Coordinates of C-alpha atoms in Angstrom, one line a residue:
M1422 CA 0.0 0.1 0.0
S1423 CA 1.5 3.3 -1.0
K1424 CA 2.1 6.0 1.6
E1425 CA 3.2 9.6 1.6
M1426 CA 6.4 10.2 3.7
T1427 CA 9.8 12.0 3.8
G1428 CA 12.7 10.7 2.0
A1429 CA 14.3 9.9 5.5
E1430 CA 11.2 7.9 6.3
M1431 CA 11.5 6.1 3.0
V1432 CA 15.1 5.0 3.8
V1433 CA 14.0 3.4 7.2
E1434 CA 10.9 1.9 5.8
A1435 CA 12.8 0.4 2.9
L1436 CA 15.2 -1.1 5.5
K1437 CA 12.3 -2.7 7.4
D1438 CA 10.6 -4.0 4.2
H1439 CA 14.0 -5.7 3.2
G1440 CA 14.4 -7.4 6.5
V1441 CA 17.2 -5.3 7.8
D1442 CA 17.1 -5.6 11.7
V1443 CA 20.7 -4.3 12.3
L1444 CA 22.1 -1.1 10.9
F1445 CA 25.8 -0.1 11.2
G1446 CA 26.5 3.6 11.2
Y1447 CA 28.0 6.9 12.3
P1448 CA 25.9 10.1 12.3
G1449 CA 26.8 13.4 10.7
G1450 CA 25.1 16.5 9.4
A1451 CA 24.0 15.2 5.9
V1452 CA 22.3 12.2 7.4
L1453 CA 20.7 13.7 10.5
P1454 CA 17.1 13.5 9.0
I1455 CA 17.6 9.7 8.6
Y1456 CA 18.9 9.5 12.1
D1457 CA 16.0 11.5 13.5
V1458 CA 13.5 8.8 12.0
L1459 CA 15.7 6.0 13.5
F1460 CA 15.3 7.6 16.8
Q1461 CA 11.5 7.4 16.6
Q1462 CA 11.2 3.7 15.8
E1463 CA 12.4 0.3 17.2
S1464 CA 12.3 -2.2 14.2
V1465 CA 15.8 -1.4 13.0
R1466 CA 18.7 -1.5 15.6
H1467 CA 21.4 0.9 15.0
I1468 CA 25.0 0.1 16.0
L1469 CA 27.2 2.9 16.4
V1470 CA 30.7 2.1 15.2
R1471 CA 33.8 4.2 15.9
H1472 CA 34.9 4.5 12.2
E1473 CA 33.0 4.2 8.9
Q1474 CA 35.5 1.5 7.8
G1475 CA 34.5 -0.5 10.9
A1476 CA 30.8 0.0 9.8
A1477 CA 31.5 -1.6 6.4
H1478 CA 33.4 -4.6 7.9
A1479 CA 30.9 -5.2 10.5
A1480 CA 28.2 -5.1 7.8
E1481 CA 30.2 -7.7 5.9
G1482 CA 30.6 -10.0 8.9
Y1483 CA 26.9 -9.8 9.5
A1484 CA 26.0 -10.6 5.9
R1485 CA 28.6 -13.4 5.6
S1486 CA 27.6 -15.2 8.8
S1487 CA 23.8 -14.7 8.2
G1488 CA 23.3 -14.9 4.5
K1489 CA 21.3 -11.6 4.7
V1490 CA 22.2 -8.1 3.5
G1491 CA 24.6 -6.1 5.5
A1492 CA 23.5 -2.4 5.9
L1493 CA 25.3 0.7 6.7
L1494 CA 24.6 4.4 7.0
V1495 CA 27.3 7.2 6.9
T1496 CA 27.3 10.8 6.4
S1497 CA 28.7 12.7 3.4
G1498 CA 32.5 13.5 2.5
P1499 CA 34.8 11.8 5.0
G1500 CA 32.0 9.5 6.1
A1501 CA 31.6 8.2 2.7
T1502 CA 35.3 8.2 1.8
N1503 CA 36.0 6.2 4.9
T1504 CA 33.9 3.3 3.6
V1505 CA 35.8 2.8 0.5
T1506 CA 38.1 0.1 1.8
G1507 CA 35.1 -1.9 3.2
L1508 CA 33.2 -1.4 -0.1
T1509 CA 36.2 -2.6 -2.1
D1510 CA 36.6 -5.5 0.2
A1511 CA 33.0 -6.6 -0.2
L1512 CA 33.2 -6.3 -4.0
M1513 CA 36.3 -8.5 -4.2
D1514 CA 34.7 -11.2 -1.8
S1515 CA 31.1 -10.8 -3.3
I1516 CA 29.4 -9.6 0.0
P1517 CA 26.0 -8.2 -0.3
L1518 CA 25.9 -4.7 1.2
V1519 CA 23.7 -1.6 0.9
C1520 CA 25.5 1.6 2.0
I1521 CA 23.3 4.6 2.4
T1522 CA 25.4 7.7 2.2
G1523 CA 24.3 11.4 2.9
Q1524 CA 25.0 14.1 0.4
V1525 CA 25.0 18.0 0.5
P1526 CA 21.7 19.4 -0.7
T1527 CA 21.3 19.2 -4.7
H1528 CA 21.8 22.9 -5.3
L1529 CA 25.3 22.7 -3.5
I1530 CA 26.5 19.7 -5.5
G1531 CA 29.6 20.7 -7.4
S1532 CA 30.3 23.7 -5.4
D1533 CA 32.9 22.3 -3.0
A1534 CA 30.4 22.6 -0.1
F1535 CA 31.4 21.6 3.4
Q1536 CA 31.9 17.8 3.6
E1537 CA 31.0 17.4 -0.1
C1538 CA 32.7 14.8 -2.4
D1539 CA 31.8 13.0 -5.5
T1540 CA 30.7 9.8 -3.7
V1541 CA 29.3 8.2 -6.8
G1542 CA 32.5 9.0 -8.8
I1543 CA 34.7 7.7 -5.9
T1544 CA 32.8 4.5 -5.4
R1545 CA 32.1 3.7 -9.1
H1546 CA 34.9 1.1 -9.2
C1547 CA 34.5 -0.2 -5.8
T1548 CA 30.9 -1.0 -5.9
K1549 CA 28.6 -3.5 -8.0
H1550 CA 26.4 -0.4 -8.6
N1551 CA 25.9 3.1 -7.2
Y1552 CA 23.2 5.8 -7.3
L1553 CA 23.0 9.5 -6.7
V1554 CA 19.3 10.3 -6.0
R1555 CA 18.5 13.8 -7.1
S1556 CA 14.8 13.6 -6.8
I1557 CA 12.3 12.3 -4.2
D1558 CA 10.3 10.7 -7.1
D1559 CA 13.3 8.3 -7.7
L1560 CA 14.1 7.4 -4.1
C1561 CA 11.6 4.6 -3.5
R1562 CA 12.6 2.7 -6.7
V1563 CA 16.3 3.1 -6.1
L1564 CA 16.2 1.8 -2.6
H1565 CA 14.4 -1.3 -3.7
E1566 CA 16.7 -1.7 -6.6
A1567 CA 19.8 -1.4 -4.5
F1568 CA 18.7 -4.4 -2.5
Y1569 CA 17.9 -6.4 -5.5
V1570 CA 21.2 -5.6 -7.2
A1571 CA 23.2 -6.3 -4.0
T1572 CA 21.7 -9.8 -3.5
S1573 CA 21.1 -11.1 -7.0
G1574 CA 23.6 -12.8 -9.3
R1575 CA 27.0 -12.4 -7.8
P1576 CA 26.4 -10.4 -4.7
G1577 CA 28.1 -7.2 -3.9
P1578 CA 28.1 -3.7 -2.4
V1579 CA 25.7 -1.0 -3.7
V1580 CA 25.9 2.6 -2.6
V1581 CA 22.8 4.9 -2.5
D1582 CA 23.9 8.7 -2.1
I1583 CA 21.1 10.7 -0.9
P1584 CA 21.3 14.6 -0.8
K1585 CA 20.0 16.2 2.4
D1586 CA 17.1 18.1 0.6
V1587 CA 15.8 14.8 -0.9
Q1588 CA 15.8 13.4 2.8
F1589 CA 13.5 16.3 3.8
A1590 CA 11.3 16.1 0.7
R1591 CA 8.0 14.3 0.5
G1592 CA 6.9 11.6 -1.8
T1593 CA 5.1 8.4 -2.3
Y1594 CA 6.6 5.2 -0.9
T1595 CA 5.5 1.9 -2.3
P1596 CA 6.5 -1.5 -0.7
P1597 CA 8.7 -3.7 -2.7
H1598 CA 7.0 -6.0 -5.2
N1599 CA 8.5 -7.8 -8.2
I1600 CA 11.6 -5.7 -8.0
H1601 CA 13.9 -5.8 -11.0
H1602 CA 16.6 -3.7 -12.8
K1603 CA 15.9 -2.8 -16.4
T1604 CA 19.6 -3.8 -17.4
Y1605 CA 20.6 -6.3 -14.9
N1606 CA 19.0 -9.7 -15.0
P1607 CA 21.6 -12.4 -14.0
Q1608 CA 21.1 -15.9 -15.4
I1609 CA 20.0 -18.2 -12.6
D1610 CA 19.2 -21.5 -14.6
A1611 CA 22.0 -22.8 -16.6
D1612 CA 21.8 -24.6 -20.0
M1613 CA 20.9 -28.2 -19.5
A1614 CA 22.9 -29.4 -22.4
L1615 CA 26.0 -27.9 -21.0
I1616 CA 25.3 -29.5 -17.6
R1617 CA 24.8 -32.9 -19.4
E1618 CA 28.2 -32.5 -21.1
A1619 CA 29.8 -31.7 -17.8
V1620 CA 28.3 -34.7 -16.2
R1621 CA 29.6 -36.9 -19.2
M1622 CA 33.1 -35.5 -18.7
M1623 CA 32.9 -36.2 -15.2
A1624 CA 32.0 -39.8 -15.8
A1625 CA 34.8 -40.1 -18.2
A1626 CA 37.5 -38.6 -15.9
R1627 CA 40.3 -40.7 -14.6
R1628 CA 41.8 -37.9 -12.3
P1629 CA 39.0 -35.5 -11.4
I1630 CA 38.8 -32.8 -8.7
F1631 CA 36.2 -30.3 -7.4
Y1632 CA 37.6 -27.0 -7.0
T1633 CA 35.2 -24.9 -5.0
G1634 CA 35.1 -21.3 -3.9
G1635 CA 32.9 -18.6 -2.1
G1636 CA 30.2 -18.8 -4.7
V1637 CA 29.1 -22.1 -3.3
I1638 CA 28.4 -20.4 0.1
N1639 CA 26.9 -17.3 -1.6
S1640 CA 24.5 -19.4 -3.3
G1641 CA 22.9 -20.6 0.0
P1642 CA 23.0 -23.6 2.4
I1643 CA 21.3 -25.9 -0.4
A1644 CA 24.4 -25.4 -2.6
S1645 CA 26.8 -26.7 0.2
T1646 CA 24.5 -29.7 0.8
L1647 CA 24.3 -30.5 -3.0
L1648 CA 28.1 -30.3 -3.3
R1649 CA 28.6 -32.8 -0.4
E1650 CA 25.9 -35.0 -2.1
L1651 CA 27.7 -34.8 -5.5
A1652 CA 31.1 -35.6 -3.9
A1653 CA 29.7 -38.6 -2.1
L1654 CA 27.9 -40.0 -5.3
T1655 CA 31.1 -39.5 -7.5
G1656 CA 33.9 -40.3 -5.0
F1657 CA 35.7 -37.2 -6.4
P1658 CA 38.3 -35.3 -4.1
V1659 CA 37.3 -31.7 -3.1
T1660 CA 39.5 -28.7 -2.5
S1661 CA 38.5 -25.2 -1.6
T1662 CA 39.7 -21.6 -1.9
L1663 CA 40.2 -19.4 1.3
M1664 CA 36.7 -17.9 0.7
G1665 CA 35.1 -21.3 0.2
L1666 CA 36.1 -22.9 3.5
G1667 CA 33.2 -24.5 5.1
A1668 CA 31.2 -25.4 1.9
Y1669 CA 32.5 -28.9 2.2
P1670 CA 33.2 -30.5 5.6
A1671 CA 36.9 -30.4 6.6
T1672 CA 36.4 -33.7 8.5
S1673 CA 35.3 -35.6 5.3
G1674 CA 37.8 -38.2 3.8
N1675 CA 37.3 -36.5 0.4
W1676 CA 38.6 -33.2 1.6
L1677 CA 42.1 -32.3 0.5
G1678 CA 42.3 -29.0 2.4
M1679 CA 42.6 -25.5 1.1
L1680 CA 44.5 -25.0 -2.1
G1681 CA 46.6 -22.0 -3.4
M1682 CA 49.6 -20.1 -2.0
H1683 CA 49.4 -21.6 1.3
G1684 CA 47.3 -24.6 0.6
T1685 CA 48.2 -28.2 1.2
F1686 CA 50.8 -30.3 -0.8
E1687 CA 48.0 -32.7 -1.8
A1688 CA 45.5 -30.1 -2.9
N1689 CA 48.0 -28.2 -5.1
N1690 CA 49.4 -31.3 -6.6
A1691 CA 46.0 -32.8 -7.2
M1692 CA 45.0 -29.6 -9.1
H1693 CA 48.2 -29.7 -11.1
D1694 CA 47.9 -33.4 -12.1
C1695 CA 44.2 -33.7 -12.6
D1696 CA 42.7 -34.5 -16.0
L1697 CA 39.3 -32.9 -15.2
M1698 CA 38.9 -29.7 -13.0
I1699 CA 35.3 -28.8 -12.0
A1700 CA 35.4 -25.2 -10.7
V1701 CA 32.3 -24.4 -8.8
G1702 CA 31.8 -20.8 -7.7
A1703 CA 35.6 -19.9 -7.9
R1704 CA 37.3 -17.3 -10.1
F1705 CA 40.8 -18.6 -10.8
D1706 CA 42.6 -15.8 -8.9
D1707 CA 46.3 -15.5 -8.9
R1708 CA 46.7 -17.0 -5.3
I1709 CA 45.3 -20.1 -6.7
T1710 CA 46.8 -20.4 -10.2
G1711 CA 50.4 -19.3 -9.6
R1712 CA 52.1 -18.9 -12.9
L1713 CA 49.3 -19.1 -15.4
D1714 CA 51.3 -20.8 -18.2
A1715 CA 52.0 -23.7 -15.7
F1716 CA 48.6 -24.0 -14.2
S1717 CA 47.1 -27.6 -14.4
P1718 CA 48.4 -28.0 -18.0
G1719 CA 47.0 -31.4 -18.7
S1720 CA 43.5 -30.8 -17.5
K1721 CA 40.1 -30.1 -19.0
K1722 CA 38.3 -27.3 -17.1
V1723 CA 34.6 -27.0 -16.4
H1724 CA 33.7 -23.6 -14.9
I1725 CA 30.3 -23.0 -13.2
D1726 CA 29.8 -19.4 -12.1
I1727 CA 26.8 -17.0 -12.1
D1728 CA 29.0 -14.2 -13.2
R1729 CA 29.5 -14.4 -16.8
S1730 CA 32.4 -11.9 -16.7
S1731 CA 34.4 -14.4 -14.6
I1732 CA 34.4 -17.0 -17.3
N1733 CA 37.7 -17.1 -19.2
K1734 CA 38.8 -14.0 -17.4
N1735 CA 42.0 -15.5 -16.0
V1736 CA 42.1 -19.1 -17.2
K1737 CA 40.7 -20.3 -20.4
V1738 CA 38.2 -23.2 -19.8
D1739 CA 36.9 -26.0 -21.9
L1740 CA 33.2 -25.8 -20.7
A1741 CA 31.5 -22.8 -19.2
I1742 CA 28.3 -23.0 -17.3
V1743 CA 26.7 -19.6 -16.5
G1744 CA 24.1 -20.1 -13.7
D1745 CA 23.6 -20.3 -10.0
C1746 CA 25.7 -22.9 -8.2
A1747 CA 22.8 -24.5 -6.3
H1748 CA 20.8 -24.9 -9.5
V1749 CA 23.7 -26.4 -11.5
L1750 CA 24.7 -28.8 -8.7
E1751 CA 21.0 -29.9 -8.3
A1752 CA 20.9 -30.8 -12.0
M1753 CA 24.2 -32.5 -11.9
V1754 CA 23.1 -34.7 -8.9
R1755 CA 19.8 -35.6 -10.5
L1756 CA 21.4 -36.5 -13.8
W1757 CA 24.1 -38.5 -12.1
R1758 CA 21.5 -40.5 -10.2
S1759 CA 18.9 -40.8 -12.8
E1760 CA 21.3 -42.1 -15.5
A1761 CA 23.2 -44.3 -13.2
M1762 CA 26.5 -42.5 -13.9
H1763 CA 29.8 -43.5 -12.4
A1764 CA 33.4 -42.9 -13.0
E1765 CA 35.7 -45.9 -13.9
K1766 CA 36.6 -47.7 -10.6
Q1767 CA 40.3 -48.5 -11.1
P1768 CA 41.5 -45.2 -12.3
L1769 CA 39.8 -43.4 -9.5
E1770 CA 41.3 -45.8 -7.0
D1771 CA 44.8 -45.1 -8.5
W1772 CA 44.1 -41.4 -8.3
W1773 CA 43.2 -41.7 -4.6
R1774 CA 46.4 -43.7 -4.0
Q1775 CA 48.4 -40.9 -5.6
I1776 CA 46.6 -38.3 -3.4
D1777 CA 47.2 -40.4 -0.3
A1778 CA 50.8 -40.4 -1.2
W1779 CA 50.9 -36.6 -1.2
R1780 CA 49.0 -36.6 1.9
G1781 CA 51.7 -38.6 3.4
R1782 CA 54.1 -35.5 3.2
K1783 CA 52.1 -34.0 6.0
S1784 CA 52.6 -30.5 4.6
L1785 CA 50.9 -28.8 7.5
A1786 CA 53.2 -30.3 10.1
F1787 CA 55.5 -28.2 12.3
R1788 CA 57.9 -28.7 15.0
N1789 CA 56.2 -28.0 18.4
S1790 CA 57.9 -26.8 21.5
D1791 CA 57.7 -27.0 25.2
N1792 CA 59.4 -23.7 25.6
V1793 CA 57.5 -21.3 23.3
I1794 CA 53.9 -21.4 21.9
K1795 CA 53.8 -22.2 18.2
P1796 CA 51.2 -20.3 16.3
Q1797 CA 49.9 -23.4 14.6
Y1798 CA 49.5 -25.2 18.0
A1799 CA 47.7 -22.2 19.4
V1800 CA 45.1 -22.4 16.6
Q1801 CA 44.8 -26.1 17.0
R1802 CA 44.2 -25.8 20.7
L1803 CA 41.6 -23.0 20.0
Y1804 CA 39.9 -25.4 17.6
E1805 CA 39.9 -28.2 20.0
L1806 CA 38.6 -26.2 22.8
T1807 CA 35.6 -24.7 20.8
K1808 CA 34.8 -27.9 19.1
G1809 CA 31.0 -28.8 19.7
K1810 CA 30.1 -25.1 20.4
D1811 CA 28.3 -22.8 17.9
V1812 CA 31.5 -21.0 16.6
Y1813 CA 32.1 -18.3 14.1
V1814 CA 35.6 -17.2 13.2
T1815 CA 36.8 -14.1 11.7
T1816 CA 40.4 -13.1 11.0
E1817 CA 42.6 -10.1 10.3
V1818 CA 45.1 -10.6 7.5
G1819 CA 48.6 -12.2 7.5
Q1820 CA 50.3 -15.2 8.7
H1821 CA 47.8 -15.7 11.5
Q1822 CA 44.9 -15.8 8.9
M1823 CA 46.7 -18.6 6.9
W1824 CA 47.4 -20.6 10.0
A1825 CA 43.6 -20.3 11.0
A1826 CA 42.7 -21.4 7.5
Q1827 CA 45.0 -24.4 7.8
H1828 CA 44.4 -25.5 11.4
F1829 CA 40.9 -24.4 12.3
H1830 CA 38.6 -26.8 10.5
F1831 CA 35.1 -25.9 9.3
D1832 CA 32.3 -28.4 8.6
E1833 CA 29.5 -25.8 7.8
P1834 CA 29.3 -22.8 5.6
N1835 CA 29.0 -19.2 6.8
R1836 CA 31.2 -19.9 9.9
W1837 CA 34.4 -18.4 8.3
M1838 CA 34.8 -14.8 7.6
T1839 CA 38.0 -13.3 6.3
S1840 CA 39.2 -10.8 3.8
G1841 CA 40.2 -12.8 0.7
G1842 CA 40.5 -10.7 -2.5
L1843 CA 41.5 -7.4 -0.9
G1844 CA 43.5 -8.8 2.1
T1845 CA 42.4 -6.0 4.5
M1846 CA 44.2 -5.6 7.8
G1847 CA 41.7 -4.4 10.4
Y1848 CA 38.9 -6.6 8.9
G1849 CA 38.6 -9.1 11.7
L1850 CA 37.4 -7.2 14.8
P1851 CA 34.4 -5.3 13.2
A1852 CA 33.5 -8.4 11.3
A1853 CA 33.4 -10.3 14.5
I1854 CA 31.1 -7.6 15.9
G1855 CA 28.8 -8.0 12.9
A1856 CA 28.8 -11.8 13.2
Q1857 CA 28.1 -11.6 17.0
L1858 CA 25.1 -9.3 16.4
A1859 CA 23.7 -11.7 13.8
H1860 CA 24.3 -14.8 16.3
P1861 CA 24.1 -13.3 19.8
G1862 CA 24.2 -16.7 21.6
S1863 CA 27.2 -17.9 19.6
V1864 CA 30.9 -17.9 20.2
V1865 CA 32.7 -15.4 17.9
V1866 CA 36.5 -15.4 17.7
D1867 CA 38.6 -13.0 15.8
I1868 CA 42.0 -14.7 15.2
A1869 CA 44.3 -11.7 14.8
G1870 CA 47.8 -10.5 14.5
E1871 CA 49.3 -7.9 16.7
A1872 CA 49.8 -5.5 13.8
S1873 CA 46.5 -6.1 12.2
I1874 CA 44.4 -5.7 15.2
L1875 CA 45.6 -2.1 15.8
M1876 CA 44.1 -1.1 12.3
C1877 CA 40.5 -1.1 13.6
I1878 CA 41.2 -1.5 17.5
Q1879 CA 38.7 1.4 18.1
E1880 CA 35.8 -0.9 17.4
L1881 CA 36.5 -2.7 20.8
S1882 CA 34.5 0.3 22.2
T1883 CA 31.5 -0.8 20.0
A1884 CA 31.7 -4.2 21.5
I1885 CA 31.8 -2.8 24.9
Q1886 CA 28.8 -0.5 24.3
Y1887 CA 26.6 -3.2 23.1
R1888 CA 27.9 -5.9 25.4
L1889 CA 29.1 -8.2 22.6
P1890 CA 31.2 -10.9 23.9
V1891 CA 33.6 -11.1 20.9
K1892 CA 37.0 -12.9 21.6
V1893 CA 40.1 -11.5 20.0
F1894 CA 42.7 -14.2 20.0
I1895 CA 46.0 -12.4 19.0
L1896 CA 48.9 -14.5 17.7
N1897 CA 51.5 -12.0 18.8
N1898 CA 54.9 -12.5 17.1
E1899 CA 56.1 -8.8 17.3
Y1900 CA 56.2 -8.7 13.4
M1901 CA 54.1 -8.0 10.5
G1902 CA 54.5 -11.7 10.0
M1903 CA 53.8 -12.2 6.4
V1904 CA 55.9 -9.1 5.4
R1905 CA 58.7 -10.5 7.5
Q1906 CA 58.4 -14.0 6.0
W1907 CA 58.6 -12.6 2.4
Q1908 CA 61.5 -10.5 3.3
E1909 CA 63.4 -13.5 4.8
L1910 CA 62.8 -15.8 1.8
L1911 CA 62.7 -13.4 -1.1
H1912 CA 64.5 -10.3 0.0
G1913 CA 67.7 -11.7 1.7
G1914 CA 66.6 -11.3 5.2
R1915 CA 66.3 -7.5 5.1
Y1916 CA 63.4 -6.8 7.5
S1917 CA 62.7 -3.4 6.3
H1918 CA 60.0 -1.9 8.6
S1919 CA 58.3 -5.2 9.5
Y1920 CA 59.2 -5.3 13.1
S1921 CA 56.2 -4.2 15.3
E1922 CA 57.9 -1.7 17.6
A1923 CA 56.2 0.3 20.4
L1924 CA 53.4 -2.3 20.7
P1925 CA 50.8 -1.6 23.5
D1926 CA 50.3 -3.8 26.5
F1927 CA 47.2 -5.6 25.1
V1928 CA 46.2 -6.6 28.6
K1929 CA 46.1 -3.1 29.7
L1930 CA 44.7 -1.8 26.5
A1931 CA 41.8 -4.2 26.9
E1932 CA 41.3 -3.0 30.5
A1933 CA 41.3 0.7 29.3
F1934 CA 38.5 0.0 27.0
G1935 CA 36.6 -1.9 29.8
A1936 CA 37.2 -5.4 28.3
K1937 CA 39.1 -8.4 29.7
G1938 CA 42.8 -8.8 28.9
I1939 CA 44.7 -12.3 29.1
R1940 CA 48.2 -12.9 28.2
C1941 CA 49.8 -16.3 27.8
F1942 CA 53.4 -17.4 26.7
D1943 CA 53.7 -20.8 28.3
P1944 CA 52.5 -23.7 26.2
A1945 CA 51.7 -25.6 29.4
G1946 CA 49.1 -22.8 30.3
L1947 CA 47.6 -22.3 26.9
D1948 CA 44.5 -24.5 27.4
A1949 CA 43.6 -23.0 30.7
A1950 CA 44.0 -19.5 29.4
I1951 CA 41.9 -20.2 26.3
Q1952 CA 39.1 -21.7 28.5
E1953 CA 39.3 -18.6 30.6
M1954 CA 38.7 -16.5 27.4
L1955 CA 35.8 -18.6 26.3
D1956 CA 34.2 -18.6 29.8
Y1957 CA 34.2 -14.8 30.2
D1958 CA 31.0 -13.2 29.4
G1959 CA 32.3 -10.2 27.6
P1960 CA 34.8 -9.0 25.1
V1961 CA 38.3 -10.3 25.5
L1962 CA 41.8 -9.3 24.1
F1963 CA 43.9 -12.6 24.4
D1964 CA 47.7 -11.7 23.9
C1965 CA 49.1 -15.2 22.9
L1966 CA 53.0 -14.6 22.5
V1967 CA 54.1 -17.0 19.8
E1968 CA 57.4 -18.0 18.2
K1969 CA 58.3 -14.9 16.2
S1970 CA 60.6 -16.6 13.6
E1971 CA 57.9 -19.2 12.7
N1972 CA 57.0 -19.1 8.9
C1973 CA 53.8 -20.2 7.3
F1974 CA 54.2 -23.3 5.1
P1975 CA 53.4 -24.6 2.6
M1976 CA 54.1 -21.6 0.4
I1977 CA 54.1 -21.0 -3.4
P1978 CA 56.8 -18.4 -4.0
S1979 CA 55.9 -15.3 -6.1
G1980 CA 56.3 -16.2 -9.9
K1981 CA 56.2 -19.9 -9.3
A1982 CA 54.0 -22.8 -10.6
H1983 CA 51.2 -23.8 -8.2
N1984 CA 52.8 -27.2 -7.7
D1985 CA 56.3 -25.6 -6.9
M1986 CA 56.0 -25.4 -3.1
L1987 CA 58.2 -24.5 -0.3
L1988 CA 57.6 -27.0 2.6
A1989 CA 58.6 -26.6 6.3
D1990 CA 62.0 -27.9 7.3
L1991 CA 61.4 -30.3 10.1
S1992 CA 64.9 -31.4 10.6
D1993 CA 66.8 -31.1 14.1
D1994 CA 68.9 -28.3 12.8
A1995 CA 66.2 -26.0 11.2
G1996 CA 67.3 -22.7 12.5
L1997 CA 65.8 -20.8 15.4
E1998 CA 62.7 -23.0 15.9
L1999 CA 63.7 -23.9 19.4
G2000 CA 66.0 -21.0 20.2
S2001 CA 63.5 -18.5 21.4
V2002 CA 63.5 -17.4 25.1
I2003 CA 60.7 -15.7 26.9
D2004 CA 61.4 -13.5 30.0
E2005 CA 59.1 -13.3 33.0
K2006 CA 56.9 -10.7 31.5
G2007 CA 56.2 -12.6 28.4
K2008 CA 58.6 -10.6 26.1
M2009 CA 60.2 -12.8 23.6
L2010 CA 64.0 -12.5 23.3
V2011 CA 66.2 -14.0 20.6

């Protein structure tokens, strides 16, 4: 039923109509009319962040963990520009966001007015779509279109820039019904003839592999269920990108682990030696392929993706299927069953024997220590002590992110939130806040590094204000760890500005915010300290002092083929592994 209302009222009404129950934001002059309407209602809960970048990442964490749209509201000028990192992050990782930005009144646009910027121009290349609404007559349509564009096809962020006079103006609001966009109509159902051909290729394959990505998760829980069913029917091995972790259970025997730059030996070798690669909701990015001219040279490649522009973008494929992952996987399962398809038994058994031989290298193994906490061990203990709980994990970016991906195992989708494509330091804490708001009764842990956590540490204040019991588990090696690792291996050990000098005392910092601080440097006390963190009903900063010379392996060096991996040296004389000493205050000395 149509109603007359102000533009500001239309914004809040559209949020309600599109199921938004949590809105992340920061007020300012150009959005005060909207904030005034928010004050007079209770359906949409507003969460006050401490920086607009935090609003975008929190909305990402909310969206990624819930499968719903993440929404944020910021003012004009610096409020809008501060969201650019989060918007770009969401675009790279296909996260559905609707970002409402304020703008100066229409008659001042282009005059360099106070807190004016060209928001549409600035965000054009870091959003899926954006709008500048100059007339109240367009606002209702644009708001509904924004949610449609953000969630349909390959998800992504959409910006709606609303001048202040449009927020005050009155117009007619119509609830959403049969919303569409005149030029954007993504293809959901794929060509059945192509799906049949893919199934035929699968049955003929001797060394097949499913290469899965974040698109499986974005397609919804049914896609993950169908992937599991298809893998069980075919007996094929499954690997996943960083963004796809959880789409297939890590505890399954068919699981090869993550692939790519820090993927497992078995996953990368199987990708290289396969004769059929079925890519489902993945985009062949450079962290997966390594050197393009050496990427899986002997395989035929099937690519299933809802985004037509991703097909043949990086790697030329033999069969392209454009459509939603869930729809395509459902058709594949149905055809495989109805036509009693099966792969030839002996070649598939031989393939699994080869994979088991690669597994025998134990590429994620590390030399543990009784003297210092190894970061891999810390993640393993965190995983074991949270097993059986309703857990959501976010990360910052760096070595700790890769160790979390390798050693914290996910059996369900939407439990793992990390910055994949953009690699945004500072992502994890606000994303954890978003995930905690989406799942208030769950355990939410941000696995962090001591450098990354400082990027958006101000959001700890948001967690305190809203009594959100997020746990920040800092693997503190006193370095920008991944930078230091590359400098060691590729730049002759010249550690140029990678040492984290002048670090705060994280326990005191936590207490200053009103959170709980915990420090642990003794492997013997790690379990008890982690349990203390989990038992505390409030935000925690856990400062876990770990071996600072530890490197993250396996690793594909820059410019190398994806099966040309560096593995950890586990010999007794492998450098400084057991040479670290920790003083009585927990400070690491070399």
